[in-house]
Amino acid sequence: MAQSRPIKMVVVGDGMVGKTCLLVAFTTGAFPGNDYEPTVFDNYAGSLLVDGVTANLTLWDTAGQEDYEKLRPLSYPGSDVFLLCYSISSQASYNNILTKWQPELKHHCPSTPYVLVATKADLRQEDSAEELVTRASGKKLASKIKAYSYIECSAKTGERVREVFEEAARAVLQPKSSRKKKLACAFELDEDYKIDSDYAFSLEEDDDDAEASWFRQAVTSPRTGILAAFESSRDSSTCSVTSSGMSVSVPDTDIPLPRTSR
């Protein structure tokens, strides 16, 4: 018999980005008709099986308009996860994720995870004069705000709607550790930094949630006593060292490498 877990999900974001449509599409399997009216506050329920666990969902819709600034946070206590939504057709709603919505959630629920959701993905398939927020921009924002994951979906077509809620449930059932983790890393030293013997070391990653990261670690050559440093991308098992000018190059940065006393 599968385990079960109640999960409270709260959907936030600017008005008219499609939050209610997303909830209706998930709970009913249909897109709201032309008589649809945006919701101020409403609750829905649903369930799904995620990695062997039955997630019993209570879904809280919220109003993004400024008129409800004081009422909206009343729905936040006890939340297990947030769906942080913007529309790909609204640059303003995208910008407000960073300037308004993430700060609001961090203020009221600093330890609660959230999934970044880009709505109205069906517009990418249409010949539209609108300038849409790119996927790359969405992924970059997700990394910046440390979202559990990033998903583009369409309530109109049903594209990836279920996946939104599966990922939100996983954020609760399988939270990413905020603790530093050790990563094994091989490295290559150039001629100035050759060492006489092999030795092992580990690499600390400060940000588990980042989509891509670079790392650096100082090492001292047993032979020369010179302090070197290495860098690595998240997906690379090799760390390279640059000694020219006693600096190592990393994205947009030059890190000085001081010498140690011999």
mmCIF file of C-alpha atoms in Angstrom, residues 5 14 24 31 45 66 85 109 132 147 172 197 206 211 219 226 229 236 252 261:
data_model
loop_
_atom_site.group_PDB
_atom_site.id
_atom_site.type_symbol
_atom_site.label_atom_id
_atom_site.label_comp_id
_atom_site.label_asym_id
_atom_site.label_seq_id
_atom_site.Cartn_x
_atom_site.Cartn_y
_atom_site.Cartn_z
ATOM 1 C CA ARG A 5 1.094 12.636 2.493
ATOM 2 C CA ASP A 14 0.634 38.650 -10.745
ATOM 3 C CA VAL A 24 -8.750 24.248 -12.919
ATOM 4 C CA PHE A 31 -9.550 24.607 -19.679
ATOM 5 C CA ALA A 45 -8.228 19.588 -4.041
ATOM 6 C CA GLU A 66 -2.493 45.112 -4.957
ATOM 7 C CA CYS A 85 3.871 31.874 -11.536
ATOM 8 C CA CYS A 109 7.818 31.566 4.757
ATOM 9 C CA LEU A 132 7.751 36.381 -25.169
ATOM 10 C CA ALA A 147 13.658 27.597 -7.107
ATOM 11 C CA VAL A 172 8.147 18.504 -0.289
ATOM 12 C CA SER A 197 52.812 13.126 -5.491
ATOM 13 C CA ASP A 206 27.602 26.096 -1.888
ATOM 14 C CA GLU A 211 21.323 24.927 -12.557
ATOM 15 C CA VAL A 219 45.664 23.931 -3.121
ATOM 16 C CA ILE A 226 52.939 27.874 -4.258
ATOM 17 C CA ALA A 229 43.515 27.270 -7.396
ATOM 18 C CA SER A 236 32.756 18.460 -15.293
ATOM 19 C CA ASP A 252 33.569 37.187 -15.379
ATOM 20 C CA SER A 261 55.840 31.326 2.417
#
